[in-house]
Amino acid sequence: MFRAALRLSVSGARSLTRSRPQYTASVAARSYSHGKQETDEEFDARWVTYFNKPDIDAWELRKGMNTLIGYDLVPEPKILEAALRACRRLNDLASAIRILEAVKDKSGPHKEIYPYVLQELRPTLSELGIPTPEELGIDKA
Amino acid sequence: MRPANTCWHCFQMLASRALVRGLQSGFWRRVSTSSAAWAAHTHDVDVIDCSVPQYNNRLDTPLPDVPFVRNLSAEQKKLKEKEKGSWTQLTKEEKLALYRLTHELSYAEMRQGSKEWMTVLGGVFIFLGFTGLLVWWQRVYVYGDVPHTLSQESVAQQTQRMIDMRVNPVHGFSNKWDYEKKQWK
């Protein structure tokens, strides 16, 4: 999962590989002094399951998305794909576009994250017919 | 002063309502009233019902609680119906329209600043300049003369006295005076 770059994990600094934009930390956002710590994969799986609920309602989508954006990370493409499909189930195109905008905004100075996410989501975007903010022209004020 | 033939209580109520209405049309946009019925009477006041979820433009809240446009026109309702079908059937303008129905500002629009700071800074400088003018006028017209001890002649006498007194002879004032040549070093 994408973390804010240069975050030092508890177990020590990871060298950042530049071949593919992937900044991983070995532990989750919270640093407990005791208790089991959730791995990145568990975190991702949890969120994917959340958005994959077949009868998710609009409130849950909003709550999930707003909470996810509140974390100190950029969500993995697979979580975003589940969220976009949830938007499709709820017939909410505007939210789908908004999610893409939020991902770009969340990447902050790391400009390479957003194109990577779009690249990963391209099949889903084409399948569902979701335009990117750039295609609609709302990426510039 | 109590009116003789009406009850005091009714008079008070009328007076206070008249006062509030006067305030409402005068300075204050909205003065809280106790009865909801009265709020319905006062038109062209944009009452925001803070007891229900509201729309907001926030970078950290991508999906607001309510859509921006609540009351859809017939055309917009048709668009919403079309949204239930495949999104590949929508044109770009329709997709943009759907976005704008739900959201007032895009992220880029939220992030863009304004040029207000120039106005603010300009205003600050104008007022500082005006203050400067006031201070200058004050200096010329309000302040009296400076004491005579600041005149050239008086300062010269004072300096001579300081030299005679050997003020600060080691490192300071008199140290800089050459007593043989009777001049500054």
PDB file of C-alpha atoms in Angstrom, chain B residues 4-181:
ATOM      1  CA  ALA B   4     -53.989  52.700  29.021  1.00  0.00           C
ATOM      2  CA  ASN B   5     -56.415  50.524  27.101  1.00  0.00           C
ATOM      3  CA  THR B   6     -54.243  47.575  25.911  1.00  0.00           C
ATOM      4  CA  CYS B   7     -52.690  44.916  28.073  1.00  0.00           C
ATOM      5  CA  TRP B   8     -49.068  45.467  28.989  1.00  0.00           C
ATOM      6  CA  HIS B   9     -48.086  41.962  27.994  1.00  0.00           C
ATOM      7  CA  CYS B  10     -49.406  42.327  24.442  1.00  0.00           C
ATOM      8  CA  PHE B  11     -47.756  45.690  24.080  1.00  0.00           C
ATOM      9  CA  GLN B  12     -44.439  44.249  25.169  1.00  0.00           C
ATOM     10  CA  MET B  13     -44.713  41.420  22.662  1.00  0.00           C
ATOM     11  CA  LEU B  14     -45.584  43.774  19.828  1.00  0.00           C
ATOM     12  CA  ALA B  15     -42.819  46.157  20.761  1.00  0.00           C
ATOM     13  CA  SER B  16     -40.210  43.448  20.883  1.00  0.00           C
ATOM     14  CA  ARG B  17     -41.342  41.993  17.568  1.00  0.00           C
ATOM     15  CA  ALA B  18     -41.265  45.420  15.991  1.00  0.00           C
ATOM     16  CA  LEU B  19     -37.785  45.904  17.378  1.00  0.00           C
ATOM     17  CA  VAL B  20     -36.570  42.597  15.994  1.00  0.00           C
ATOM     18  CA  ARG B  21     -38.162  43.256  12.633  1.00  0.00           C
ATOM     19  CA  GLY B  22     -36.533  46.645  12.590  1.00  0.00           C
ATOM     20  CA  LEU B  23     -33.198  45.039  13.346  1.00  0.00           C
ATOM     21  CA  GLN B  24     -33.724  42.446  10.673  1.00  0.00           C
ATOM     22  CA  SER B  25     -34.342  45.017   8.014  1.00  0.00           C
ATOM     23  CA  GLY B  26     -31.581  47.195   9.392  1.00  0.00           C
ATOM     24  CA  PHE B  27     -28.200  45.976  10.382  1.00  0.00           C
ATOM     25  CA  TRP B  28     -28.570  42.346  11.313  1.00  0.00           C
ATOM     26  CA  ARG B  29     -29.271  39.775   8.695  1.00  0.00           C
ATOM     27  CA  ARG B  30     -31.172  37.446  10.905  1.00  0.00           C
ATOM     28  CA  VAL B  31     -32.098  37.803  14.527  1.00  0.00           C
ATOM     29  CA  SER B  32     -33.220  34.595  16.136  1.00  0.00           C
ATOM     30  CA  THR B  33     -36.900  34.373  16.706  1.00  0.00           C
ATOM     31  CA  SER B  34     -38.681  31.968  18.921  1.00  0.00           C
ATOM     32  CA  SER B  35     -41.452  30.856  16.621  1.00  0.00           C
ATOM     33  CA  ALA B  36     -40.801  28.871  13.472  1.00  0.00           C
ATOM     34  CA  ALA B  37     -43.942  30.353  11.989  1.00  0.00           C
ATOM     35  CA  TRP B  38     -42.442  33.787  12.040  1.00  0.00           C
ATOM     36  CA  ALA B  39     -39.356  32.517  10.197  1.00  0.00           C
ATOM     37  CA  ALA B  40     -41.674  31.430   7.427  1.00  0.00           C
ATOM     38  CA  HIS B  41     -43.007  34.971   7.127  1.00  0.00           C
ATOM     39  CA  THR B  42     -39.638  36.653   6.727  1.00  0.00           C
ATOM     40  CA  HIS B  43     -38.849  36.072   3.084  1.00  0.00           C
ATOM     41  CA  ASP B  44     -35.612  36.594   1.170  1.00  0.00           C
ATOM     42  CA  VAL B  45     -33.468  35.614   4.125  1.00  0.00           C
ATOM     43  CA  ASP B  46     -31.239  32.651   3.354  1.00  0.00           C
ATOM     44  CA  VAL B  47     -31.994  30.476   6.324  1.00  0.00           C
ATOM     45  CA  ILE B  48     -29.589  27.601   6.730  1.00  0.00           C
ATOM     46  CA  ASP B  49     -31.032  24.717   8.668  1.00  0.00           C
ATOM     47  CA  CYS B  50     -28.053  23.597  10.693  1.00  0.00           C
ATOM     48  CA  SER B  51     -29.923  20.652  12.164  1.00  0.00           C
ATOM     49  CA  VAL B  52     -29.662  18.577   8.983  1.00  0.00           C
ATOM     50  CA  PRO B  53     -26.543  17.489   7.093  1.00  0.00           C
ATOM     51  CA  GLN B  54     -25.242  20.169   4.786  1.00  0.00           C
ATOM     52  CA  TYR B  55     -23.176  20.265   1.668  1.00  0.00           C
ATOM     53  CA  ASN B  56     -19.550  21.286   2.076  1.00  0.00           C
ATOM     54  CA  ASN B  57     -16.492  21.638  -0.108  1.00  0.00           C
ATOM     55  CA  ARG B  58     -13.635  20.005   1.727  1.00  0.00           C
ATOM     56  CA  LEU B  59     -10.465  18.443   0.425  1.00  0.00           C
ATOM     57  CA  ASP B  60     -10.498  15.858   3.207  1.00  0.00           C
ATOM     58  CA  THR B  61     -14.124  14.881   2.607  1.00  0.00           C
ATOM     59  CA  PRO B  62     -14.405  13.851  -1.017  1.00  0.00           C
ATOM     60  CA  LEU B  63     -18.033  12.722  -0.760  1.00  0.00           C
ATOM     61  CA  PRO B  64     -20.186  15.305   1.036  1.00  0.00           C
ATOM     62  CA  ASP B  65     -23.244  14.343   3.048  1.00  0.00           C
ATOM     63  CA  VAL B  66     -25.768  15.713   0.598  1.00  0.00           C
ATOM     64  CA  PRO B  67     -25.532  16.567  -3.084  1.00  0.00           C
ATOM     65  CA  PHE B  68     -25.075  20.192  -3.989  1.00  0.00           C
ATOM     66  CA  VAL B  69     -28.254  20.466  -6.028  1.00  0.00           C
ATOM     67  CA  ARG B  70     -31.179  19.047  -4.109  1.00  0.00           C
ATOM     68  CA  ASN B  71     -34.140  20.244  -6.147  1.00  0.00           C
ATOM     69  CA  LEU B  72     -33.708  18.791  -9.584  1.00  0.00           C
ATOM     70  CA  SER B  73     -35.435  20.184 -12.614  1.00  0.00           C
ATOM     71  CA  ALA B  74     -37.223  17.788 -14.945  1.00  0.00           C
ATOM     72  CA  GLU B  75     -34.256  17.724 -17.272  1.00  0.00           C
ATOM     73  CA  GLN B  76     -31.882  16.959 -14.445  1.00  0.00           C
ATOM     74  CA  LYS B  77     -34.154  14.198 -13.211  1.00  0.00           C
ATOM     75  CA  LYS B  78     -34.049  12.656 -16.664  1.00  0.00           C
ATOM     76  CA  LEU B  79     -30.280  12.766 -16.538  1.00  0.00           C
ATOM     77  CA  LYS B  80     -30.319  11.046 -13.209  1.00  0.00           C
ATOM     78  CA  GLU B  81     -32.468   8.314 -14.679  1.00  0.00           C
ATOM     79  CA  LYS B  82     -29.996   7.911 -17.522  1.00  0.00           C
ATOM     80  CA  GLU B  83     -27.250   7.580 -14.927  1.00  0.00           C
ATOM     81  CA  LYS B  84     -28.849   4.331 -13.792  1.00  0.00           C
ATOM     82  CA  GLY B  85     -28.008   2.800 -17.149  1.00  0.00           C
ATOM     83  CA  SER B  86     -24.567   2.197 -18.542  1.00  0.00           C
ATOM     84  CA  TRP B  87     -22.276   5.151 -18.110  1.00  0.00           C
ATOM     85  CA  THR B  88     -20.668   4.489 -21.453  1.00  0.00           C
ATOM     86  CA  GLN B  89     -23.892   5.836 -22.980  1.00  0.00           C
ATOM     87  CA  LEU B  90     -23.443   9.243 -21.403  1.00  0.00           C
ATOM     88  CA  THR B  91     -21.808  12.070 -23.294  1.00  0.00           C
ATOM     89  CA  LYS B  92     -18.983  14.014 -21.777  1.00  0.00           C
ATOM     90  CA  GLU B  93     -21.255  16.986 -21.127  1.00  0.00           C
ATOM     91  CA  GLU B  94     -23.745  14.781 -19.345  1.00  0.00           C
ATOM     92  CA  LYS B  95     -21.023  13.297 -17.178  1.00  0.00           C
ATOM     93  CA  LEU B  96     -19.825  16.790 -16.317  1.00  0.00           C
ATOM     94  CA  ALA B  97     -23.384  17.865 -15.577  1.00  0.00           C
ATOM     95  CA  LEU B  98     -23.818  14.926 -13.229  1.00  0.00           C
ATOM     96  CA  TYR B  99     -20.617  15.845 -11.455  1.00  0.00           C
ATOM     97  CA  ARG B 100     -21.735  19.461 -11.053  1.00  0.00           C
ATOM     98  CA  LEU B 101     -25.116  18.386  -9.716  1.00  0.00           C
ATOM     99  CA  THR B 102     -23.455  16.646  -6.835  1.00  0.00           C
ATOM    100  CA  HIS B 103     -20.448  18.873  -6.287  1.00  0.00           C
ATOM    101  CA  GLU B 104     -20.192  22.630  -6.298  1.00  0.00           C
ATOM    102  CA  LEU B 105     -16.418  22.915  -6.592  1.00  0.00           C
ATOM    103  CA  SER B 106     -13.899  20.516  -8.018  1.00  0.00           C
ATOM    104  CA  TYR B 107     -10.675  19.843  -6.141  1.00  0.00           C
ATOM    105  CA  ALA B 108      -8.781  22.196  -8.412  1.00  0.00           C
ATOM    106  CA  GLU B 109     -11.315  24.927  -7.760  1.00  0.00           C
ATOM    107  CA  MET B 110     -11.138  24.320  -4.047  1.00  0.00           C
ATOM    108  CA  ARG B 111      -7.373  24.584  -4.102  1.00  0.00           C
ATOM    109  CA  GLN B 112      -7.120  27.710  -6.181  1.00  0.00           C
ATOM    110  CA  GLY B 113      -6.429  30.782  -4.174  1.00  0.00           C
ATOM    111  CA  SER B 114      -7.658  34.227  -4.877  1.00  0.00           C
ATOM    112  CA  LYS B 115      -5.980  37.552  -5.432  1.00  0.00           C
ATOM    113  CA  GLU B 116      -7.522  38.897  -2.282  1.00  0.00           C
ATOM    114  CA  TRP B 117      -4.161  39.190  -0.583  1.00  0.00           C
ATOM    115  CA  MET B 118      -3.187  41.950  -2.958  1.00  0.00           C
ATOM    116  CA  THR B 119      -6.267  43.907  -1.980  1.00  0.00           C
ATOM    117  CA  VAL B 120      -5.574  43.338   1.686  1.00  0.00           C
ATOM    118  CA  LEU B 121      -1.932  44.360   1.425  1.00  0.00           C
ATOM    119  CA  GLY B 122      -2.845  47.399  -0.637  1.00  0.00           C
ATOM    120  CA  GLY B 123      -5.422  48.403   1.901  1.00  0.00           C
ATOM    121  CA  VAL B 124      -2.930  48.013   4.715  1.00  0.00           C
ATOM    122  CA  PHE B 125      -0.399  50.214   2.939  1.00  0.00           C
ATOM    123  CA  ILE B 126      -2.994  52.850   2.148  1.00  0.00           C
ATOM    124  CA  PHE B 127      -4.005  53.110   5.754  1.00  0.00           C
ATOM    125  CA  LEU B 128      -0.395  53.113   6.914  1.00  0.00           C
ATOM    126  CA  GLY B 129       0.284  55.939   4.491  1.00  0.00           C
ATOM    127  CA  PHE B 130      -2.707  57.850   5.712  1.00  0.00           C
ATOM    128  CA  THR B 131      -1.519  57.366   9.259  1.00  0.00           C
ATOM    129  CA  GLY B 132       1.830  58.714   8.191  1.00  0.00           C
ATOM    130  CA  LEU B 133       0.158  61.833   6.888  1.00  0.00           C
ATOM    131  CA  LEU B 134      -1.671  62.274  10.151  1.00  0.00           C
ATOM    132  CA  VAL B 135       1.540  61.880  12.105  1.00  0.00           C
ATOM    133  CA  TRP B 136       3.268  64.432   9.893  1.00  0.00           C
ATOM    134  CA  TRP B 137       0.458  66.945  10.323  1.00  0.00           C
ATOM    135  CA  GLN B 138       0.636  66.351  14.039  1.00  0.00           C
ATOM    136  CA  ARG B 139       4.358  66.985  14.063  1.00  0.00           C
ATOM    137  CA  VAL B 140       3.917  70.259  12.254  1.00  0.00           C
ATOM    138  CA  TYR B 141       0.779  71.640  13.842  1.00  0.00           C
ATOM    139  CA  VAL B 142       0.411  70.051  17.258  1.00  0.00           C
ATOM    140  CA  TYR B 143       3.890  69.680  18.665  1.00  0.00           C
ATOM    141  CA  GLY B 144       5.437  72.779  20.215  1.00  0.00           C
ATOM    142  CA  ASP B 145       9.017  73.870  19.756  1.00  0.00           C
ATOM    143  CA  VAL B 146      11.859  71.654  20.836  1.00  0.00           C
ATOM    144  CA  PRO B 147      13.785  72.742  23.943  1.00  0.00           C
ATOM    145  CA  HIS B 148      16.409  75.442  23.299  1.00  0.00           C
ATOM    146  CA  THR B 149      19.087  73.111  24.602  1.00  0.00           C
ATOM    147  CA  LEU B 150      18.949  71.275  21.285  1.00  0.00           C
ATOM    148  CA  SER B 151      20.024  74.341  19.292  1.00  0.00           C
ATOM    149  CA  GLN B 152      23.437  74.332  17.642  1.00  0.00           C
ATOM    150  CA  GLU B 153      24.865  76.883  19.994  1.00  0.00           C
ATOM    151  CA  SER B 154      23.633  75.127  23.085  1.00  0.00           C
ATOM    152  CA  VAL B 155      24.989  71.773  21.934  1.00  0.00           C
ATOM    153  CA  ALA B 156      28.366  73.350  21.270  1.00  0.00           C
ATOM    154  CA  GLN B 157      28.447  74.768  24.758  1.00  0.00           C
ATOM    155  CA  GLN B 158      27.389  71.424  26.174  1.00  0.00           C
ATOM    156  CA  THR B 159      30.100  69.590  24.273  1.00  0.00           C
ATOM    157  CA  GLN B 160      32.728  72.027  25.461  1.00  0.00           C
ATOM    158  CA  ARG B 161      31.599  71.492  29.033  1.00  0.00           C
ATOM    159  CA  MET B 162      31.778  67.731  28.608  1.00  0.00           C
ATOM    160  CA  ILE B 163      35.329  68.031  27.330  1.00  0.00           C
ATOM    161  CA  ASP B 164      36.244  70.284  30.235  1.00  0.00           C
ATOM    162  CA  MET B 165      34.749  67.798  32.673  1.00  0.00           C
ATOM    163  CA  ARG B 166      36.738  64.939  31.088  1.00  0.00           C
ATOM    164  CA  VAL B 167      33.637  62.850  30.496  1.00  0.00           C
ATOM    165  CA  ASN B 168      34.637  59.213  29.822  1.00  0.00           C
ATOM    166  CA  PRO B 169      38.362  59.992  29.461  1.00  0.00           C
ATOM    167  CA  VAL B 170      39.599  56.390  29.109  1.00  0.00           C
ATOM    168  CA  HIS B 171      37.644  54.876  26.263  1.00  0.00           C
ATOM    169  CA  GLY B 172      34.753  57.219  25.547  1.00  0.00           C
ATOM    170  CA  PHE B 173      33.971  60.812  24.816  1.00  0.00           C
ATOM    171  CA  SER B 174      36.984  62.781  26.080  1.00  0.00           C
ATOM    172  CA  ASN B 175      39.315  60.074  24.926  1.00  0.00           C
ATOM    173  CA  LYS B 176      38.557  61.190  21.410  1.00  0.00           C
ATOM    174  CA  TRP B 177      39.541  64.802  22.106  1.00  0.00           C
ATOM    175  CA  ASP B 178      43.139  65.757  21.704  1.00  0.00           C
ATOM    176  CA  TYR B 179      43.778  68.148  24.568  1.00  0.00           C
ATOM    177  CA  GLU B 180      47.121  69.348  23.197  1.00  0.00           C
ATOM    178  CA  LYS B 181      45.996  70.205  19.759  1.00  0.00           C
TER     179      LYS B 181
END
